[in-house]
Tab-separated table of C-alpha atoms in Angstrom:
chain	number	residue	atom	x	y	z
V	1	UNK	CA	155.598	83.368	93.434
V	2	UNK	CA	158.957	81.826	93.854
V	3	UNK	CA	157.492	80.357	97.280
V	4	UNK	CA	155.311	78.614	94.944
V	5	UNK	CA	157.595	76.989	92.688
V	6	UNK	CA	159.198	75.295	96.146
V	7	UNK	CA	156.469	73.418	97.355
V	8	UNK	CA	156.477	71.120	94.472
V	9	UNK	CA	160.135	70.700	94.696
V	10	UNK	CA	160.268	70.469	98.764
V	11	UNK	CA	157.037	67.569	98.036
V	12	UNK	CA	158.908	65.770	95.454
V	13	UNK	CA	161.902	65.248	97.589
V	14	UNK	CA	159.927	64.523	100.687
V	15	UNK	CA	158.606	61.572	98.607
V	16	UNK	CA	161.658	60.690	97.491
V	17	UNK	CA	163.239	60.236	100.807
V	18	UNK	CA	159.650	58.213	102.410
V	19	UNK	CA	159.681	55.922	99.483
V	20	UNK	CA	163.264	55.545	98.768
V	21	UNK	CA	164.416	54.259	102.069
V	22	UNK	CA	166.406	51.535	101.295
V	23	UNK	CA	164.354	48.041	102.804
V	24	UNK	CA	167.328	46.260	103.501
V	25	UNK	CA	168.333	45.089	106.892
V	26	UNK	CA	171.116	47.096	108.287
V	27	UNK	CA	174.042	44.973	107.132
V	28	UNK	CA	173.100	44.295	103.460
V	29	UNK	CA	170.380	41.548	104.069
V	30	UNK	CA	166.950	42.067	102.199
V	31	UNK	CA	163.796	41.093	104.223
V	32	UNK	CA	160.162	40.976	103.560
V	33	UNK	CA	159.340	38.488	106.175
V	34	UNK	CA	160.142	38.816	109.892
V	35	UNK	CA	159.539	36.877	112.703
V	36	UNK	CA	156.595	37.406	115.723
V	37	UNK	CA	156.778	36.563	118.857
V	38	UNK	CA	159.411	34.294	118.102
V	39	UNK	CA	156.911	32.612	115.836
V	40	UNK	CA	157.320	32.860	112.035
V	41	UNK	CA	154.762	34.830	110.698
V	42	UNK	CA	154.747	32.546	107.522
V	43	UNK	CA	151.289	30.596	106.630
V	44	UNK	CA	151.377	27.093	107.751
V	45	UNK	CA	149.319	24.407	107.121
V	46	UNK	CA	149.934	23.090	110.469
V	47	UNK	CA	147.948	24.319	113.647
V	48	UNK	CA	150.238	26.996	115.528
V	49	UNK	CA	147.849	27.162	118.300
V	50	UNK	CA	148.527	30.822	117.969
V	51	UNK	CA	145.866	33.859	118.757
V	52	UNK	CA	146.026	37.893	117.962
V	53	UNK	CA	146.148	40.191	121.263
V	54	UNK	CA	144.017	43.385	119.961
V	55	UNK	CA	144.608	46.890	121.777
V	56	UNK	CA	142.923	49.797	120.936
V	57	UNK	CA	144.178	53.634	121.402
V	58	UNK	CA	142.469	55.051	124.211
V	59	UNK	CA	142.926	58.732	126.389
V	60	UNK	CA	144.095	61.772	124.775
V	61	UNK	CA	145.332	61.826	121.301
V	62	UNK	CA	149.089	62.295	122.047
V	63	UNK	CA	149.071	59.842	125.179
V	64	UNK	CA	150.454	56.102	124.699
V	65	UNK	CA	147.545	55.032	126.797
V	66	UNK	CA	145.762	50.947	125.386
V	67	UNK	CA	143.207	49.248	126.620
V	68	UNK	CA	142.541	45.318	125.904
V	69	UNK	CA	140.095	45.433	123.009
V	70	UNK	CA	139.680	41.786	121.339
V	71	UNK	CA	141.119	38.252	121.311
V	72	UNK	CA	141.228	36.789	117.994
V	73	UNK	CA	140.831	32.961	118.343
V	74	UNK	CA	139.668	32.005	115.386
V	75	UNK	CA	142.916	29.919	113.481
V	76	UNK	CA	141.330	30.741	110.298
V	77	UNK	CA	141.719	34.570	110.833
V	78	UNK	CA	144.934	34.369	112.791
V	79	UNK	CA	146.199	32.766	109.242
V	80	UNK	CA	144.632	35.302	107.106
V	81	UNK	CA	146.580	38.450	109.535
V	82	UNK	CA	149.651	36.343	108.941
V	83	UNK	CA	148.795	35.731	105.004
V	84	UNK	CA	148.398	39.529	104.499
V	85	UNK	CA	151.627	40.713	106.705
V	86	UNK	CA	153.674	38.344	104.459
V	87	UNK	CA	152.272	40.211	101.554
V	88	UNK	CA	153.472	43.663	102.900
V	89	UNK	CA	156.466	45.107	101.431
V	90	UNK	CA	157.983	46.193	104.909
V	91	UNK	CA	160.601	49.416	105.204
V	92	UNK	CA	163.077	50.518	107.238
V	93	UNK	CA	162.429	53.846	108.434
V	94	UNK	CA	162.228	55.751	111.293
V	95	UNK	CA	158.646	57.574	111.953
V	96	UNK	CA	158.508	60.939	113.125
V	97	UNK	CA	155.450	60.796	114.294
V	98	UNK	CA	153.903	62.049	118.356
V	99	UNK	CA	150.798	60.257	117.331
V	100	UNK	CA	150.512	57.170	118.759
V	101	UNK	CA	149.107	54.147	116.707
V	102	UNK	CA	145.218	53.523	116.673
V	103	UNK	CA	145.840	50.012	117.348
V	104	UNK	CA	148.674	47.511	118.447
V	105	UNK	CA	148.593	43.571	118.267
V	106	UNK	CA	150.964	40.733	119.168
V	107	UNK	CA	150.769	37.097	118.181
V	108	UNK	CA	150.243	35.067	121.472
V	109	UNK	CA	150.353	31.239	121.446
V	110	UNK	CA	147.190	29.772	123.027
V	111	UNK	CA	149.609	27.446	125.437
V	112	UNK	CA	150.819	29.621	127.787
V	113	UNK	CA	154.183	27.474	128.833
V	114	UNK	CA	155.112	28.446	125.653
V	115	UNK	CA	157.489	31.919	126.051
V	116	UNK	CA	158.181	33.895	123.120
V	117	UNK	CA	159.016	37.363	122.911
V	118	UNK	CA	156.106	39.414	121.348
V	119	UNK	CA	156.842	41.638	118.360
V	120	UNK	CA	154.658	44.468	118.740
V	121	UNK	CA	152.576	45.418	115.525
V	122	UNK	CA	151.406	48.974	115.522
V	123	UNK	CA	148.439	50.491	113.231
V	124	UNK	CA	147.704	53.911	112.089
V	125	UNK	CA	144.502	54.299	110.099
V	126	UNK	CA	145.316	56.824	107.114
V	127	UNK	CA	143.438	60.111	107.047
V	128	UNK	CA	141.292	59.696	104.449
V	129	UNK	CA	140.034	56.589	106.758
V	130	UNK	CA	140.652	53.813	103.661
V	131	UNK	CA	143.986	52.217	104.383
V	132	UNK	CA	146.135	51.429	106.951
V	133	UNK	CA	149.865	51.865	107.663
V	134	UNK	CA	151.394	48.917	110.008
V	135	UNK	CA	154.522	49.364	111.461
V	136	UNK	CA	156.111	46.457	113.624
V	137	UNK	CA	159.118	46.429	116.197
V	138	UNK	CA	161.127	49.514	116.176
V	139	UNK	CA	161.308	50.652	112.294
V	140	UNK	CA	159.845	48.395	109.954
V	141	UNK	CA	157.024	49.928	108.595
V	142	UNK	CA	154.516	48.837	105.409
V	143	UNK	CA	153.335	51.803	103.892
V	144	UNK	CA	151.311	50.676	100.528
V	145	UNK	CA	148.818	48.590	101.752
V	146	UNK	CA	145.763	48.041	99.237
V	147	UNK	CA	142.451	49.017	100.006
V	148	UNK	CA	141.434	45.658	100.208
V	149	UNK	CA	144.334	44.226	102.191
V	150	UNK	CA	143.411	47.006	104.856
V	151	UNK	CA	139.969	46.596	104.822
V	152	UNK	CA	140.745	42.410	105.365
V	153	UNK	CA	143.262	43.096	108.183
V	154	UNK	CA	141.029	46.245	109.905
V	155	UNK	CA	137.596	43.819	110.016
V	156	UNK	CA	139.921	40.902	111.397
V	157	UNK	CA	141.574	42.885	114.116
V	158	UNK	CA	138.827	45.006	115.222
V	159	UNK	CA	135.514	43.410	114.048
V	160	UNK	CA	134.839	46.621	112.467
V	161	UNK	CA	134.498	47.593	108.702
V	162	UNK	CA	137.249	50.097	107.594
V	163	UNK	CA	134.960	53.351	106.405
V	164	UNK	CA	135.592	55.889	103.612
């Protein structure tokens, strides 16, 4: 019985601790925004000539093994992935995690004199198959995604519709 009563306690702190991380940048500095590639991920108005590198998961289920999946050309879409990763309310944390993501994608810019160093966005699909969690460079990670803003971002990326 008492073994009971400490799950609810041990799940309540667990919470605590994944939702409480503090989302400032070490230093003091609050960020929601962050650079990709080099290349603000803010909407513009002007043409970036920017497109999304899509790589899918592939191998065994603990192996960092990705395969080339899709270019995303279209500057309309390109916006939208930018639109919606602006939206995100990004974390510090550190993921304990030996699962790899189920997708990664970098910004690329269509001109390829242009260098920039890619900032690698990583995506787990959620269990239940509805959301998505989207982590990018080493520990920023955007955990409360809507159901809509993953379903939006999973059909852009992967040209697939996000199932239940």
């Amino acid at each position: 019985m008492r073994n009971l009563l400490l799950i609810p306690i041990l799940l309540i702190i667990f919470v605590s601790f994944s939702t409480g991380c503090s989302h400032n940048k070490p230093g003091g500095t609050s960020s929601t925004t962050g650079v990709a590639n080099g290349i603000e991920n803010k909407p513009s108005t002007v043409n970036e000539d920017q497109f999304i590198m899509v790589q899918k998961h592939v191998g065994n289920e603990y192996e960092n093994n990705f395969e080339e999946f899709r270019k995303i050309m279209d500057e309309k879409q390109v916006h939208k992935v930018k639109e919606i990763l602006n939206e995100l309310k990004w974390e510090y944390a550190v993921r304990d995690t030996l699962q790899p993501p189920d997708y990664q994608f970098v910004f690329q810019p269509k001109d390829s004199k242009i260098k920039a160093q890619a900032n690698l966005h990583k995506i787990w699909i959620t269990p239940d198959k509805d959301r998505l969690v989207i982590g990018r460079g080493e520990n920023q990670f955007a955990f409360q995604l809507t159901k809509q803003q993953s379903a939006t971002l999973f059909e852009i990326l992967t040209g697939i519709k996000l199932v239940k």
